[in-house]
Amino acid sequence: DRDEKIRITFCNAPHIIQSFCLGHTEFVNRILVLSNYPTLLMSSSGDGTLRLWEYESGKEASCFNLGSYNEPESAGNKKHLALSAVAYCENGNYVAALCDCLPLVHLLQLDAECRTLVYKQKIFLEHRGWDIAFDKLSRLWILQEDKDTPVMLYRIMDGTWQNANKESRVNEMVDLVRDNWDMFQESVGTENCCSNLYKVTFDNMSTYLQKKEERTTQKQSKRKGHQPHDSKGSEPCSPIS
């Protein structure tokens, strides 16, 4: 419903609201409870932030603005801030965030003791990213909009995320996606999934003031047209006999 609020309720009594997590300024499109820290909830929004919540109380533990890490040419467009996917890996507390309008993946790490997110690096893609996921080996899989190289694999090596596409498992996944490309074909070249979630604002006041001025001008013109003529110097009318 394009709401920027997160409501915490009970599964067996959803009408009872325990708390609200308030802070996002645009729609919330992703939430997940961290599996190894079940009292923490992570959320992403169209405002370009990742936030950590102590959701039972509604307290915000941390806010990380990813918009400042996007490319300079996208800074003026708020629709470039949205994240289309967020993934979490409990083995290492890694967080991956996929941009909706940019071929870019942000990588962060959770500092559980300080309850904050630490930025690590970004991965630039050659094509639009569709989805991301961590596997049990803490490797990051990326699905992108390209039939030739639809799947990419990254793993942490020497403290940084590096491309691991030469692993044999990647070729198997690439062949699998190619064989079923018809399932993805309709999504190729389509509009970004978050662009329609932003609220549309209208400047009705300027239109109202313009029309008001036009009505005032028309009334003044009508009044001038109905004013009586000046009778000075005119001959008196003779009475009717």
Coordinates of C-alpha atoms in Angstrom, one line a residue:
D1 CA 0.0 0.0 0.0
R2 CA 3.0 2.3 -0.5
D3 CA 3.2 2.8 3.3
E4 CA 6.4 3.9 4.9
K5 CA 5.4 2.4 8.3
I6 CA 6.2 -1.1 9.5
R7 CA 3.5 -2.6 11.8
I8 CA 4.3 -5.3 14.2
T9 CA 1.4 -7.6 15.1
F10 CA 0.8 -11.2 16.3
C11 CA 0.2 -14.1 14.0
N12 CA -2.8 -15.3 15.9
A13 CA -4.2 -11.8 16.5
P14 CA -3.2 -9.5 13.6
H15 CA -5.6 -6.8 14.8
I16 CA -3.5 -6.3 17.9
I17 CA -0.6 -3.9 17.1
Q18 CA 2.4 -4.4 19.4
S19 CA 4.6 -1.6 17.9
F20 CA 5.3 0.5 14.8
C21 CA 8.8 0.9 13.3
L22 CA 8.8 4.5 12.1
G23 CA 11.5 6.3 10.2
H24 CA 11.3 5.5 6.5
T25 CA 10.2 8.4 4.3
E26 CA 9.1 6.2 1.3
F27 CA 7.5 2.9 0.7
V28 CA 9.0 -0.2 2.5
N29 CA 9.5 -3.0 0.0
R30 CA 11.7 -5.5 1.9
I31 CA 11.8 -6.7 5.5
L32 CA 13.5 -9.7 7.0
V33 CA 14.2 -11.0 10.5
L34 CA 17.9 -11.9 10.9
S35 CA 18.0 -15.6 11.5
N36 CA 20.9 -15.5 14.0
Y37 CA 19.7 -12.4 15.7
P38 CA 15.9 -12.9 15.9
T39 CA 15.3 -9.7 17.8
L40 CA 16.5 -7.7 14.9
L41 CA 14.6 -6.8 11.8
M42 CA 16.1 -5.3 8.6
S43 CA 14.2 -3.2 6.1
S44 CA 14.8 -1.4 2.8
S45 CA 12.8 1.4 1.3
G46 CA 12.4 3.7 -1.6
D47 CA 14.3 6.4 0.4
G48 CA 17.5 4.5 -0.2
T49 CA 18.2 3.4 3.4
L50 CA 18.7 0.1 5.1
R51 CA 17.5 0.2 8.7
L52 CA 17.9 -2.2 11.6
W53 CA 15.1 -2.4 14.2
E54 CA 14.5 -3.8 17.6
Y55 CA 11.1 -4.5 16.2
E56 CA 9.3 -5.7 19.4
S57 CA 9.7 -2.2 20.8
G58 CA 9.8 -0.4 17.5
K59 CA 13.2 1.2 18.3
E60 CA 15.5 2.0 15.4
A61 CA 18.9 0.5 16.1
S62 CA 20.7 1.8 12.9
C63 CA 20.1 3.6 9.7
F64 CA 22.4 3.3 6.7
N65 CA 22.0 5.6 3.7
L66 CA 23.0 3.7 0.6
G67 CA 22.0 6.6 -1.7
S68 CA 25.3 8.3 -0.9
Y69 CA 27.2 5.3 -2.3
N70 CA 25.5 5.4 -5.7
E71 CA 27.0 6.9 -8.7
P72 CA 27.1 10.8 -8.9
E73 CA 24.9 10.9 -12.0
S74 CA 22.0 9.2 -10.1
A75 CA 22.1 11.5 -7.1
G76 CA 19.4 13.8 -8.4
N77 CA 16.9 11.1 -9.1
K78 CA 15.3 9.7 -6.0
K79 CA 14.0 6.7 -8.0
H80 CA 17.6 5.5 -8.3
L81 CA 17.6 4.9 -4.5
A82 CA 15.2 2.0 -4.3
L83 CA 16.5 -1.5 -3.6
S84 CA 14.8 -4.4 -5.4
A85 CA 16.3 -7.2 -3.3
V86 CA 18.1 -7.7 0.0
A87 CA 19.9 -10.9 1.2
Y88 CA 21.5 -11.8 4.5
C89 CA 24.2 -14.4 5.2
E90 CA 24.4 -15.4 8.9
N91 CA 27.8 -16.9 8.4
G92 CA 29.8 -13.7 8.6
N93 CA 26.7 -11.4 9.0
Y94 CA 27.0 -10.2 5.4
V95 CA 24.3 -8.1 3.7
A96 CA 23.8 -7.7 0.0
A97 CA 21.5 -5.1 -1.5
L98 CA 20.6 -4.9 -5.2
C99 CA 19.7 -1.6 -6.7
D100 CA 16.5 -1.4 -8.7
C101 CA 17.4 1.2 -11.3
L102 CA 21.2 0.7 -11.3
P103 CA 23.3 -2.3 -12.3
L104 CA 24.9 -2.3 -8.8
V105 CA 25.1 -4.5 -5.7
H106 CA 26.1 -3.0 -2.4
L107 CA 27.8 -5.3 0.2
L108 CA 27.8 -4.6 3.9
Q109 CA 28.4 -6.4 7.2
L110 CA 26.5 -6.3 10.4
D111 CA 28.4 -5.4 13.5
A112 CA 26.1 -7.2 15.9
E113 CA 27.7 -5.8 19.1
C114 CA 27.2 -2.2 18.0
R115 CA 24.0 -3.0 16.1
T116 CA 25.1 -1.1 13.0
L117 CA 25.9 -1.8 9.4
V118 CA 29.4 -1.4 8.0
Y119 CA 29.9 -0.7 4.3
K120 CA 32.4 -3.0 2.5
Q121 CA 32.3 -2.7 -1.2
K122 CA 30.1 -2.4 -4.4
I123 CA 29.9 -4.8 -7.3
F124 CA 29.2 -3.2 -10.7
L125 CA 27.1 -5.3 -13.1
E126 CA 27.1 -5.1 -16.9
H127 CA 23.4 -5.7 -17.0
R128 CA 20.4 -5.0 -14.8
G129 CA 20.2 -7.3 -11.8
W130 CA 17.1 -9.3 -11.2
D131 CA 17.8 -11.1 -7.9
I132 CA 20.5 -12.0 -5.3
A133 CA 20.9 -14.8 -2.8
F134 CA 23.5 -16.3 -0.5
D135 CA 24.0 -20.1 -0.4
K136 CA 25.1 -22.3 2.5
L137 CA 28.8 -21.7 1.6
S138 CA 28.4 -18.0 2.0
R139 CA 28.7 -17.4 -1.7
L140 CA 26.7 -14.7 -3.4
W141 CA 24.7 -15.6 -6.5
I142 CA 23.5 -12.8 -8.8
L143 CA 20.8 -13.3 -11.5
Q144 CA 21.0 -10.6 -14.2
E145 CA 19.2 -9.6 -17.4
D146 CA 21.5 -11.3 -19.9
K147 CA 21.0 -14.6 -21.7
D148 CA 24.7 -15.1 -22.4
T149 CA 25.8 -14.6 -18.7
P150 CA 22.6 -14.8 -16.7
V151 CA 24.3 -16.0 -13.5
M152 CA 27.3 -14.6 -11.6
L153 CA 29.0 -15.9 -8.5
Y154 CA 31.0 -14.0 -5.9
R155 CA 32.8 -15.3 -2.8
I156 CA 34.8 -13.6 -0.1
M157 CA 38.5 -14.0 -0.6
D158 CA 41.2 -12.1 1.3
G159 CA 38.6 -9.8 2.8
T160 CA 37.0 -8.7 -0.4
W161 CA 34.2 -10.1 -2.7
Q162 CA 35.7 -11.5 -5.9
N163 CA 34.3 -13.0 -9.0
A164 CA 34.2 -16.8 -8.9
N165 CA 32.5 -17.6 -12.3
K166 CA 35.2 -20.2 -13.1
E167 CA 33.7 -22.6 -10.6
S168 CA 32.1 -25.6 -12.3
R169 CA 28.8 -25.0 -10.5
V170 CA 28.3 -21.7 -12.2
N171 CA 28.3 -23.3 -15.7
E172 CA 25.6 -25.7 -14.5
M173 CA 23.4 -22.8 -13.3
V174 CA 24.0 -20.8 -16.5
D175 CA 22.9 -23.8 -18.6
L176 CA 19.8 -24.3 -16.4
V177 CA 18.7 -20.7 -16.8
R178 CA 19.4 -20.6 -20.5
D179 CA 17.3 -23.8 -21.0
N180 CA 14.4 -22.1 -19.2
W181 CA 15.0 -18.6 -20.6
D182 CA 11.4 -18.4 -21.9
M183 CA 10.4 -18.0 -18.2
F184 CA 12.4 -14.8 -18.0
Q185 CA 11.9 -13.4 -21.5
E186 CA 8.8 -11.4 -20.5
S187 CA 10.9 -9.6 -17.8
V188 CA 13.6 -8.4 -20.3
G189 CA 13.4 -4.7 -20.9
T190 CA 10.5 -4.1 -18.6
E191 CA 10.1 -1.2 -16.2
N192 CA 11.9 -1.3 -12.9
C193 CA 9.8 -3.0 -10.3
C194 CA 9.9 -0.2 -7.7
S195 CA 9.3 2.9 -9.9
N196 CA 5.5 2.7 -9.6
L197 CA 5.6 2.5 -5.9
Y198 CA 6.6 6.2 -5.4
K199 CA 3.7 8.4 -4.4
V200 CA 2.8 11.0 -7.1
T201 CA 2.4 14.6 -6.0
F202 CA 0.5 17.3 -7.8
D203 CA 1.0 21.1 -7.7
N204 CA -2.7 22.0 -7.5
M205 CA -2.1 25.4 -5.9
S206 CA -0.4 27.1 -8.9
T207 CA -3.2 25.9 -11.2
Y208 CA -5.8 27.1 -8.7
L209 CA -4.2 30.6 -8.4
Q210 CA -4.0 30.9 -12.2
K211 CA -7.7 30.0 -12.7
K212 CA -8.6 32.4 -9.9
E213 CA -6.8 35.2 -11.6
E214 CA -8.5 34.5 -14.8
R215 CA -12.0 34.5 -13.1
T216 CA -11.1 37.9 -11.4
T217 CA -10.1 39.4 -14.8
Q218 CA -13.3 38.2 -16.5
K219 CA -15.5 39.7 -13.7
Q220 CA -13.7 43.0 -13.9
S221 CA -14.2 43.1 -17.7
K222 CA -17.9 42.4 -17.3
R223 CA -18.3 45.2 -14.7
K224 CA -16.6 47.7 -17.0
G225 CA -19.0 46.7 -19.8
H226 CA -22.1 47.4 -17.7
Q227 CA -21.1 50.7 -16.2
P228 CA -23.6 53.7 -17.0
H229 CA -22.3 56.3 -19.5
D230 CA -21.4 59.8 -18.3
S231 CA -24.4 62.1 -18.6
K232 CA -22.6 65.4 -18.5
G233 CA -23.2 67.6 -21.6
S234 CA -26.1 65.5 -22.7
E235 CA -29.5 67.0 -23.4
P236 CA -32.2 66.4 -20.8
C237 CA -34.8 63.9 -21.9
S238 CA -38.3 65.4 -22.6
P239 CA -41.1 64.1 -20.5
I240 CA -43.5 61.7 -22.1
S241 CA -46.9 63.4 -22.5

